Structures are given as structure tokens and as C-alpha cells.
Short mmCIF file of C-alpha atoms in Angstrom, two decimals:
data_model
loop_
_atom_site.label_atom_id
_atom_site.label_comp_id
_atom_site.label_asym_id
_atom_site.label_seq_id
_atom_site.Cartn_x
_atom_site.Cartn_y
_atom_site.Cartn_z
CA UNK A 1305 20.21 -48.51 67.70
CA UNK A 1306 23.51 -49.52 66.59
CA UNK A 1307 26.25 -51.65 68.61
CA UNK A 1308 28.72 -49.34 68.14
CA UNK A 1309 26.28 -46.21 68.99
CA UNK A 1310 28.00 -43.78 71.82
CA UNK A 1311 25.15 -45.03 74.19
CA UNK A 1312 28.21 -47.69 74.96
CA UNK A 1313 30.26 -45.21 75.93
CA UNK A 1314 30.70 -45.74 80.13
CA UNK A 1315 31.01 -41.83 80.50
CA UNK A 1316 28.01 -40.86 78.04
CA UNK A 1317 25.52 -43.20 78.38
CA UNK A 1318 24.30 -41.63 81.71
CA UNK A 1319 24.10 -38.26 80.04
CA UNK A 1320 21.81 -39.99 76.70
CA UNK A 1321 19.62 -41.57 78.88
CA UNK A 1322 18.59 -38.42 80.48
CA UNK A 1323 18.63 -36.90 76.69
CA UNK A 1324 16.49 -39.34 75.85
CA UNK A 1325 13.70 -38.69 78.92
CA UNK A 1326 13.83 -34.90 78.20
CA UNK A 1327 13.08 -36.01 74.32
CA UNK A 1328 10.14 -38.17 74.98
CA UNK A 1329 8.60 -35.24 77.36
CA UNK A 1330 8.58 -32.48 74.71
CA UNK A 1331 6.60 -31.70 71.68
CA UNK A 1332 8.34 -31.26 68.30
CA UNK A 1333 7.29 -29.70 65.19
CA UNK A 1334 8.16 -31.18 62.61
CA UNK A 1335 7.21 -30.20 58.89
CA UNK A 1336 4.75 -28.10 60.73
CA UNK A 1337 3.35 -30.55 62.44
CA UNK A 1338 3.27 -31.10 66.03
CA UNK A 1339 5.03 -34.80 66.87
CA UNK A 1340 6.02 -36.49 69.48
CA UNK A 1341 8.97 -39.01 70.35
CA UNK A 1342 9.94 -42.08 71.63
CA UNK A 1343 13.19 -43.75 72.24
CA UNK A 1344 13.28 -47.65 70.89
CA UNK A 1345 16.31 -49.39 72.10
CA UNK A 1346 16.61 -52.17 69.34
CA UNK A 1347 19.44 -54.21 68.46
CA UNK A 1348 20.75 -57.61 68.69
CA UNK A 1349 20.29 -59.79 71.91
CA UNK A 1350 24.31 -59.21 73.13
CA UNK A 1351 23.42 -55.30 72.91
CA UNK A 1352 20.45 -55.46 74.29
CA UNK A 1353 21.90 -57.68 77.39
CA UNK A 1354 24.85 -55.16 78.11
CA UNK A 1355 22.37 -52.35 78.34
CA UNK A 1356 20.17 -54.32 80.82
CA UNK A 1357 23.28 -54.51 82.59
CA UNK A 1358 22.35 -58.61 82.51
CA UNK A 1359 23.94 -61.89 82.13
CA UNK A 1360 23.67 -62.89 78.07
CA UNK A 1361 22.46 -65.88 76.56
CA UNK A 1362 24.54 -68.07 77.71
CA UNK A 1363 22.96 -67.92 81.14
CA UNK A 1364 20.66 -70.68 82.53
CA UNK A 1365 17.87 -67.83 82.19
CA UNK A 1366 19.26 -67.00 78.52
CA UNK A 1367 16.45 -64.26 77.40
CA UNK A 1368 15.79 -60.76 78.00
CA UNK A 1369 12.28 -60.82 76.92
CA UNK A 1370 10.78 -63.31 80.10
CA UNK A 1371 11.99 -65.34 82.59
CA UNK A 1372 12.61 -68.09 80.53
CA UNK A 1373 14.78 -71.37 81.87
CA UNK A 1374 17.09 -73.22 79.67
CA UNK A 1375 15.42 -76.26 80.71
CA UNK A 1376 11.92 -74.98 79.79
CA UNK A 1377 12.94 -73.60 76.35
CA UNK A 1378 11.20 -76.45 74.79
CA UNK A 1379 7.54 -75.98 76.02
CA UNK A 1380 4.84 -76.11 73.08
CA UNK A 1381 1.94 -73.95 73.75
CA UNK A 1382 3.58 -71.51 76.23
CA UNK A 1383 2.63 -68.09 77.29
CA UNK A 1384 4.63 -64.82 78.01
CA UNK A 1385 2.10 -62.31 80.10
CA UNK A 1386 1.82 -61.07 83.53
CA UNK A 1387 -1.13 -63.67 84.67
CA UNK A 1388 -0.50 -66.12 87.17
CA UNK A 1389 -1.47 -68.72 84.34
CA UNK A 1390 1.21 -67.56 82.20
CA UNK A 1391 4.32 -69.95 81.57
CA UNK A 1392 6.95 -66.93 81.53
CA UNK A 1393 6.64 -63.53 82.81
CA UNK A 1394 8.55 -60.43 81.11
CA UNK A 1395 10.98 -58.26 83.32
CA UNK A 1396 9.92 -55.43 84.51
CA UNK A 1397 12.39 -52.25 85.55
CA UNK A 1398 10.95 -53.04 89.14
CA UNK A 1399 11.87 -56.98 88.75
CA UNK A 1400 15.57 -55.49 87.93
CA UNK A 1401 15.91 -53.03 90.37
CA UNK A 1402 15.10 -56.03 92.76
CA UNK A 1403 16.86 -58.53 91.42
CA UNK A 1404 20.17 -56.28 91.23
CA UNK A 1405 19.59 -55.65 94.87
CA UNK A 1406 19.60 -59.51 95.73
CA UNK A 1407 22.72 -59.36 93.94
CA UNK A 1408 24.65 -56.87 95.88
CA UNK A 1409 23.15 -58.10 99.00
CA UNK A 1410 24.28 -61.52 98.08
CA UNK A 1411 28.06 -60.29 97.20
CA UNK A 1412 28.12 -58.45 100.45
CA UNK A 1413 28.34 -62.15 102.38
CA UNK A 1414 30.58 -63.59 99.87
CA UNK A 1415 34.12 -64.04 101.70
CA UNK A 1416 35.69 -60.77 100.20
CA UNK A 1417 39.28 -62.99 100.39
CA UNK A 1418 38.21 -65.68 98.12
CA UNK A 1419 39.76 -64.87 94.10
CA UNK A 1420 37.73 -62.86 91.50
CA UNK A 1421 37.05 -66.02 89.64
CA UNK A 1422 35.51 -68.01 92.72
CA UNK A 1423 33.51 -64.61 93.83
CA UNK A 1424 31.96 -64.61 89.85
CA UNK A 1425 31.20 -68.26 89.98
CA UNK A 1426 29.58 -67.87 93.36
CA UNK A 1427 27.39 -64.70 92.07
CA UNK A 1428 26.53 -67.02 88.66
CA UNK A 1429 25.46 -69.97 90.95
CA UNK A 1430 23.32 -67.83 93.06
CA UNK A 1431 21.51 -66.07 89.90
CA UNK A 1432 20.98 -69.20 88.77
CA UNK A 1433 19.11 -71.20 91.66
CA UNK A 1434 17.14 -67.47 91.86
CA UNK A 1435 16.19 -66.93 88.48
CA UNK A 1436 18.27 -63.50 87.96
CA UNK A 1437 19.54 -62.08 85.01
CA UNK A 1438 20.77 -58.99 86.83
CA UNK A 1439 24.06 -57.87 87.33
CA UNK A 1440 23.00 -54.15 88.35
CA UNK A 1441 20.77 -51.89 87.38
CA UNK A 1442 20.17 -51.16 83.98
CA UNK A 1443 22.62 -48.98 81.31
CA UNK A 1444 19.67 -47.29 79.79
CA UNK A 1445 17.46 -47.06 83.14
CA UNK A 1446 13.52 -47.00 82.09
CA UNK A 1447 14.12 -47.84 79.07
CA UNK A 1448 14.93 -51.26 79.57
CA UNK A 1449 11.39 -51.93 80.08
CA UNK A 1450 11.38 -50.84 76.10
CA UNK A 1451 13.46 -54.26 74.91
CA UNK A 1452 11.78 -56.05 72.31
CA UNK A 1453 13.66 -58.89 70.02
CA UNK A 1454 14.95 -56.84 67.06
CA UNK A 1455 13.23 -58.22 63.74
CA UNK A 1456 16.57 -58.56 61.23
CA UNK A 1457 18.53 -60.19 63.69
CA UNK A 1458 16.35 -62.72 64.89
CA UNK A 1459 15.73 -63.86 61.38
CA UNK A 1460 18.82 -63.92 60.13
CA UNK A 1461 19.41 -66.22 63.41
CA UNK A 1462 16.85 -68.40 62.82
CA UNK A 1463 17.75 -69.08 59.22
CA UNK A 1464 21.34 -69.62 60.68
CA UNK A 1465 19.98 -72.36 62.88
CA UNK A 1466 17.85 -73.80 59.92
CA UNK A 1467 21.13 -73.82 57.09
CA UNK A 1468 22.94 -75.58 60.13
CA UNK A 1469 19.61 -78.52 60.71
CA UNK A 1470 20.17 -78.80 57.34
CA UNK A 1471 23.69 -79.13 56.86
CA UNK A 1472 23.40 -82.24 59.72
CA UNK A 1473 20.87 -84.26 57.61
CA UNK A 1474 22.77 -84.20 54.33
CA UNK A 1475 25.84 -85.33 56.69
CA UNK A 1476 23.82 -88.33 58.35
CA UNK A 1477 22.89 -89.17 54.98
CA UNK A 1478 26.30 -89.35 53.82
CA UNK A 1479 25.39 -86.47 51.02
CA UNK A 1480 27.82 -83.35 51.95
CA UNK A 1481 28.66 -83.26 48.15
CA UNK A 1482 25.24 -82.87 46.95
CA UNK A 1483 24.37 -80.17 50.29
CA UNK A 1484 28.31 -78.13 49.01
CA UNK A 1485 26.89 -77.87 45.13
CA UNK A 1486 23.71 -77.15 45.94
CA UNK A 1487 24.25 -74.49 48.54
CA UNK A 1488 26.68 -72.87 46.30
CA UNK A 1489 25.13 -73.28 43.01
CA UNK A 1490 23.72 -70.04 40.75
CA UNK A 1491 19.88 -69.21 41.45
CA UNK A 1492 19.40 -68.90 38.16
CA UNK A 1493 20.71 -69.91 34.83
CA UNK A 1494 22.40 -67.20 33.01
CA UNK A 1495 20.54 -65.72 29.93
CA UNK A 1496 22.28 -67.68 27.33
CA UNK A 1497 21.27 -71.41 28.69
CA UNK A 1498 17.67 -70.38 28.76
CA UNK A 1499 15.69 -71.92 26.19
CA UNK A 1500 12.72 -69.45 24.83
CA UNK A 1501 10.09 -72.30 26.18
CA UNK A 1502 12.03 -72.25 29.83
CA UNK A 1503 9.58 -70.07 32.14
CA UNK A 1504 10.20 -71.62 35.46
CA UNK A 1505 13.48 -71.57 35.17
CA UNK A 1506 13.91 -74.70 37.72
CA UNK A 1507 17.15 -77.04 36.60
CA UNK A 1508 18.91 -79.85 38.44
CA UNK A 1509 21.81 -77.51 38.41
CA UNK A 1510 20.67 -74.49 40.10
CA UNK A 1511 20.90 -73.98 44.04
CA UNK A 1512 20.73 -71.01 46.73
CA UNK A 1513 23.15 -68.58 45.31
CA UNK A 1514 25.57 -69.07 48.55
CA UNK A 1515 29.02 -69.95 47.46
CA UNK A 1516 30.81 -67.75 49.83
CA UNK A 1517 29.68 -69.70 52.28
CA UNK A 1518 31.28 -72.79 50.52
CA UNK A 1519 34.71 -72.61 51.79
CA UNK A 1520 33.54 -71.98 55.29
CA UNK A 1521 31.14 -75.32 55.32
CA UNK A 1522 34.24 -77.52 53.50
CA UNK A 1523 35.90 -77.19 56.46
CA UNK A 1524 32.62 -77.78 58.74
CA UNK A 1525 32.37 -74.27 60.26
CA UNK A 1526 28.66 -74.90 61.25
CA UNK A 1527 27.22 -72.87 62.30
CA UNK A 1528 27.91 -70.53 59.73
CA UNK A 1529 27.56 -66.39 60.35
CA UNK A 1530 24.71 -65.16 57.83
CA UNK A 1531 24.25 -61.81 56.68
CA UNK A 1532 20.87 -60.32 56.03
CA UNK A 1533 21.26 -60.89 51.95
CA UNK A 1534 22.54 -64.58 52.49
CA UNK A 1535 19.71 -65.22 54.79
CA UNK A 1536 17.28 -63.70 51.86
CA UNK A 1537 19.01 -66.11 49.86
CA UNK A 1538 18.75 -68.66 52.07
CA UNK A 1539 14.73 -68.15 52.77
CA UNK A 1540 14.04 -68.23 49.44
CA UNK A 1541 15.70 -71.19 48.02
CA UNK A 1542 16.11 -73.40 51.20
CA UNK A 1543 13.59 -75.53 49.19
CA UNK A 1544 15.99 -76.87 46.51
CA UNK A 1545 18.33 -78.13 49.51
CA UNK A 1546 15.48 -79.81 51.04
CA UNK A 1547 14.61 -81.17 47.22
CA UNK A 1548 18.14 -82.71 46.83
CA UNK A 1549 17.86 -84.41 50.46
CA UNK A 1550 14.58 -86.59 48.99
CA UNK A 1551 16.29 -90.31 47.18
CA UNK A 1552 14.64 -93.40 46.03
CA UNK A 1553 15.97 -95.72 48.59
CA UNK A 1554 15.36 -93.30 51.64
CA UNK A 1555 13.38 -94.39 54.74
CA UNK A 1556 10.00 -93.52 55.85
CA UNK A 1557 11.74 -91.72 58.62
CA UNK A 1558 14.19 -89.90 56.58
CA UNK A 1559 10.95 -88.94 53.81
CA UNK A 1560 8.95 -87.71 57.08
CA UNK A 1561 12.01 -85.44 57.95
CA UNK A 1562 11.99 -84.12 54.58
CA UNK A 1563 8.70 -83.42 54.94
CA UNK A 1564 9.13 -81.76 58.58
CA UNK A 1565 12.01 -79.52 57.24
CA UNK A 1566 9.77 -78.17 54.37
CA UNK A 1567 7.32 -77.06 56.74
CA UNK A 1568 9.60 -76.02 58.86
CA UNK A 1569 11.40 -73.52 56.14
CA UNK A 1570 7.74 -72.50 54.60
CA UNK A 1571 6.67 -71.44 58.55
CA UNK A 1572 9.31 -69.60 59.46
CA UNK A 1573 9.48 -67.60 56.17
CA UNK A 1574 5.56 -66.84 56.35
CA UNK A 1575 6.37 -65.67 59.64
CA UNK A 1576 9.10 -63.43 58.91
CA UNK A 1577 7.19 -61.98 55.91
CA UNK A 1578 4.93 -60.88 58.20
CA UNK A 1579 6.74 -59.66 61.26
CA UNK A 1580 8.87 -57.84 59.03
CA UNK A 1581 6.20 -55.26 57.44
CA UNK A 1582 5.86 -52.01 59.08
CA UNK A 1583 2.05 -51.85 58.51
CA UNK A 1584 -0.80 -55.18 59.34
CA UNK A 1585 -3.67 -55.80 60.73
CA UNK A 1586 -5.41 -58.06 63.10
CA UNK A 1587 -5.51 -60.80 60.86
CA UNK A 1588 -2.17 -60.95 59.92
CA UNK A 1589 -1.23 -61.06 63.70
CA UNK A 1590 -2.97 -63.89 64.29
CA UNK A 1591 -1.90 -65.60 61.23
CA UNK A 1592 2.29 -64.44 62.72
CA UNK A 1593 0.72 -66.10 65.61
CA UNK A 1594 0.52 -69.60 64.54
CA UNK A 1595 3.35 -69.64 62.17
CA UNK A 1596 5.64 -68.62 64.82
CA UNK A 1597 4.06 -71.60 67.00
CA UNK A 1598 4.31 -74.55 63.96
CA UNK A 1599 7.57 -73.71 63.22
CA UNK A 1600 8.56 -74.03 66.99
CA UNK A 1601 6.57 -76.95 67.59
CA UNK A 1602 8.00 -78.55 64.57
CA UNK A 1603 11.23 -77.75 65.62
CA UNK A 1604 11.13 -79.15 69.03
CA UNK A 1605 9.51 -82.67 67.45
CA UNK A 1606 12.10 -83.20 64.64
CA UNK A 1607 15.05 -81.49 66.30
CA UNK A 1608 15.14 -80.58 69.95
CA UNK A 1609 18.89 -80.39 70.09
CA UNK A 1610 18.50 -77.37 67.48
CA UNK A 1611 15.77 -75.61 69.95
CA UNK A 1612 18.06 -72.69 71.18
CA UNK A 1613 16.95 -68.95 72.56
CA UNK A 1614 16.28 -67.87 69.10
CA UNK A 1615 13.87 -70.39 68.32
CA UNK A 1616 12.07 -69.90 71.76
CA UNK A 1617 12.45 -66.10 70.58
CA UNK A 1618 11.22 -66.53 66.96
CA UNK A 1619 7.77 -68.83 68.47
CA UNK A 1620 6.77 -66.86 71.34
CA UNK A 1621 8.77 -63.17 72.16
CA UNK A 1622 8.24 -62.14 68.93
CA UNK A 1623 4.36 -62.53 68.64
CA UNK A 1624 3.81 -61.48 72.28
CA UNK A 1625 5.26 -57.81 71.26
CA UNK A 1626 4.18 -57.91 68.01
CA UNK A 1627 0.65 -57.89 69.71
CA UNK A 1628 1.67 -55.53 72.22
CA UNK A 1629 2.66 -53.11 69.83
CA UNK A 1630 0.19 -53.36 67.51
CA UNK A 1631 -2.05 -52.52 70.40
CA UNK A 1632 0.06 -49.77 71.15
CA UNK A 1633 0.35 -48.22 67.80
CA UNK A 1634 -1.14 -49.67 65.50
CA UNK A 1635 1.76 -50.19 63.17
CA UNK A 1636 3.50 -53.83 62.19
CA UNK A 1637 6.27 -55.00 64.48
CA UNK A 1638 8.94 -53.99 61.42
CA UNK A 1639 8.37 -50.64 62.28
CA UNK A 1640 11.51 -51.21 65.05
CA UNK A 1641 13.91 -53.28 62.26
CA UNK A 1642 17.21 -52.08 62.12
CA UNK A 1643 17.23 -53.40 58.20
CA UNK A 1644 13.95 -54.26 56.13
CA UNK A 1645 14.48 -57.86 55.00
CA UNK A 1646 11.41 -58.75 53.30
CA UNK A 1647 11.63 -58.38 49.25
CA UNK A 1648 7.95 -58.18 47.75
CA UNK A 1649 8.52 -61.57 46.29
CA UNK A 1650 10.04 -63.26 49.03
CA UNK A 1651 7.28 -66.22 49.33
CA UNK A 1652 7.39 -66.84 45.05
CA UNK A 1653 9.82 -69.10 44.82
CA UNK A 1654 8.60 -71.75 47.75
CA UNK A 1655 4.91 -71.85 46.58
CA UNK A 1656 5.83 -73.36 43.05
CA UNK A 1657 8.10 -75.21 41.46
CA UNK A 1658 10.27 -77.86 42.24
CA UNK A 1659 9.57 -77.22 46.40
CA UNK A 1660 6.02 -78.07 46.11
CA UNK A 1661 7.35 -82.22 46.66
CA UNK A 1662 8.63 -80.67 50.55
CA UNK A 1663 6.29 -78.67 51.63
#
């Protein structure tokens, strides 16, 4: 499950795939009891793309999950299944095996004097018109079938995208000072400035904990590359940034942006709370469900620029395997994490305080 895992290797990962068939079709004891295996290819996106053997998300059909067009990333109330009904359909090893074929075929008219580059762009505008993210069949065979969007690094990406939504409205309101001090600011005040009265421990002067990622913003790296304990940080006191945006002489346009962004922030982190737990239930599905599909829909309303492949991801792959596993299994869809994200107390800090004004 790791990028740098010898499945990469050109001259082994032939040999692990087999490994990994003869695996799932044995019984193991285990502790003295009799299990079973199964292999869970799960990693970022760019992994999980170069073991399809597939174009990545820079494509015009950017996902692996479904057959989802760049110009159709913004549909609210769209549906990944296999019914004719459905908006986007997921690939199937048979759909690759095709498409790969269609490929080659394709190649095999290309004039075999033209340059590499022209013979690339040639393939790229073909895939394109055709709606094929297949370069050849896949690294890891059956198992491709398996590819599900990996749990810490879609979050981490979507609180990337938020920090950088962010960033742009403190900008347009001429308030990159205020967005620098907060985002670098302590979380908390240190034990000697707390009075013995102080319980919530809210000040003026305390932000998100994130000052490494000060120098990197001064010079307007955005976006920024998070880390899984920066975009912790980030979940849990996105609020106060969102806080310091509010002013007495704003706009009703600028207050209902506010306003957006707060749900926006308290959406996505009920939704990773639950998409990151290992066990659920029905009820919590459903409830992953519609987070997943406010925080998209809010997100294409306030800011469609900032609507990308993990958004689309985040509001409908996600939930679609989360079901699909569930069904499966009966675990929660953190069961394939890399990394467990969620602290117990993640959703504390949002639901009191001084974030109550945005939400």
C-alpha cells in the first residue's frame, strides 16, 4: 500500500500480482483460527493511476473511480452505479481490457514516422474524444477492479483545497495580514496566561497552530502541501480563520460567503469523521451520504473554480464505496486508510466557541 512498495518494481510486479491471487485462494490459520485474505490496493490517486496503467488526473477523464468528464465534475445530485440512469459508471477490468485494445488498435494507424511527441499527442486526443483512461492493461491485473479513493489522502486534499478557498478570500478582502497571524498563531495559550476563570480558552490571539506553513504562504505558494497532522490542525480550527474574515463594514455578499465557508468546513469535517472510522452502521452511512453531497454542492455554488477531482471524489466516490463496502463487509470505509486521521475530539472545537457566529 505504499508508493514506494516493490509492487513498482517493472520486473516484480508481475510476480506479486500472481502472489497476491495464490494468497486470496488459500486459507490461513492464524492464532488458531482459520482466516482468509484479501489484497486492497490503496494509496494516493498518482499510485493508484500508474497501477491501472492509466492517464492521471490531469486527463480530461481525471478519475479512476468512474468515467467522470472534466466538464461534468460540477454536477449536483450525480450518481456513480452501473444503471443506465446513472450519471457516471465505474471501470470495470473488462472496460480496461477494451479500452487498452482501442488504444493499440488506434496506435497501429498512427503514421509510425511522425515524432514521439506528435504520436503521444495523437493517442491523448483520441482518449479524449473516446472517453479512455487506458494506456494498457493494468499493473496489478484483477485487482484494479479493487481501487477505491484512499481515506487519508483524500482528506488531507480536500482540506488543502479548503486552506487555499480560504487563503483567496482574505486576499480579495485585502486581509493577508490578519489570514498570516491567524494561520500561524498558537492553538492555545500557554499555561501561564490562563486565568483560573478561563475555561474556553478562546482569545483574539490564538489561531490554527500552522506556522510552518507561514513562510510558504508569505511568498504565495498556494496551494500549500499538507500533511496529515497540519490537516488535523487545519480541520479543527479552520473556524477561527473563517471568524477573523467576518468585519463591520463587510457586504451582504461577503457575510453570506462567510457563512457558506463555515458550512462548508463543518461538512466536510463531519464527513471525514465518519469515513474515517473503521466500524459504522447504516445510519452513519447515510448521514456520510449527505455531508459529502452539502459540502460539494456548497462548493460548486460559492466556488466552482475550486471544484477539482478531489472534491468530485470527496462528494460522490467516496460514499458510493463506502456503501459498497459496508455491504461487503460490514466494516467502516477506514478500515482501508493508510493513516487513521480522526482524533476522538476532532468535532469539539467547531461546535462551540467562538465558530458558532460561521457555522
Amino acid at each position: 500500500r505504499n508508493k514506494e512498495s516493490p509492487v513498482k518494481t517493472v520486473q516484480g510486479k508481475r510476480l506479486r500480482m500472481y502472489e497476491m491471487v495464490l494468497l486470496e485462494g488459500n486459507i490461513i490459520t492464524v492464532c488458531g483460527k482459520q482466516c482468509t485474505v484479501e489484497f486492497q490496493p490503496s494509496a494516493d490517486m498518482c499510485w493508484q493511476s500508474w497501477a491501472n496503467n492509466e492517464l492521471n488526473q490531469a486527463s480530461t477523464y481525471p478519475s479512476p473511480y468512474a468515467n467522470v468528464h472534466k466538464g461534468s465534475l460540477c454536477t449536483m445530485g450525480g450518481l456513480i452505479g452501473c444503471l443506465p440512469s446513472d450519471t457516471w459508471k465505474p471501470y470495470s477490468i473488462a472496460d480496461r481490457s477494451e479500452h487498452a485494445k482501442k488504444v493499440a488498435k488506434f496506435m497501429s494507424t498512427v503514421e509510425s514516422t511522425l515524432p514521439e511527441k506528435s504520436k503521444h499527442e495523437w493517442m491523448l486526443a483520441y482518449m479524449a474524444e473516446n472517453g479512455i483512461r487506458q494506456l494498457g492493461p493494468p499493473r496489478i491485473g484483477q485487482f484494479a477492479d479493487r481501487q477505491r479513493p484512499e481515506p487519508l489522502h483524500c482528506e488531507i486534499n480536500a482540506w488543502q483545497q479548503i486552506l487555499s478557498v480560504i487563503y483567496l478570500e482574505f486576499v480579495k478582502r485585502g486581509m493577508f495580514d490578519v489570514f498570516i497571524r491567524v494561520l500561524g498563531n498558537p492553538t492555545t495559550k500557554p499555561a501561564d496566561a490562563q486565568g483560573a476563570s478561563d475555561t474556553t480558552n478562546e482569545h483574539p490571539s490564538l489561531g490554527c497552530g500552522l506556522s510552518y506553513l507561514v513562510p510558504l504562504i508569505k511568498e504565495h505558494k498556494i496551494p500549500t502541501r499538507l500533511i496529515g497532522v497540519q490537516a488535523i490542525a487545519l480541520s479543527r480550527y479552520a473556524y477561527r480563520l473563517i471568524d477573523c474574515l467576518h468585519s463591520t463594514d463587510e457586504s451582504l455578499s461577503q457575510h453570506t460567503v462567510c457563512l457558506a465557508l463555515g458550512r462548508i468546513v463543518l461538512f466536510l469535517l463531519h464527513a471525514c469523521s465518519i469515513f474515517n472510522k473503521v466500524s459504522t452502521t447504516p445510519a452513519e452511512l447515510q448521514e456520510l451520504d449527505e455531508n459529502c453531497k452539502l459540502y460539494f454542492n456548497l462548493m460548486y455554488l460559492f466556488f466552482p473554480s475550486h471544484v477539482n477531482v478531489t472534491v468530485w471524489t470527496v462528494a460522490y466516490a467516496i460514499p458510493y464505496h463506502a456503501f459498497k463496502l459496508y455491504k461487503t463487509f460490514k466494516v467502516g470505509y477506514g478500515i482501508i486508510s493508510q493513516q487513521m486521521l480522526s482524533p476522538v475530539k476532532k468535532l469539539e472545537p467547531l461546535l462551540k466557541g467562538s465558530g458558532s457566529r460561521s457555522m
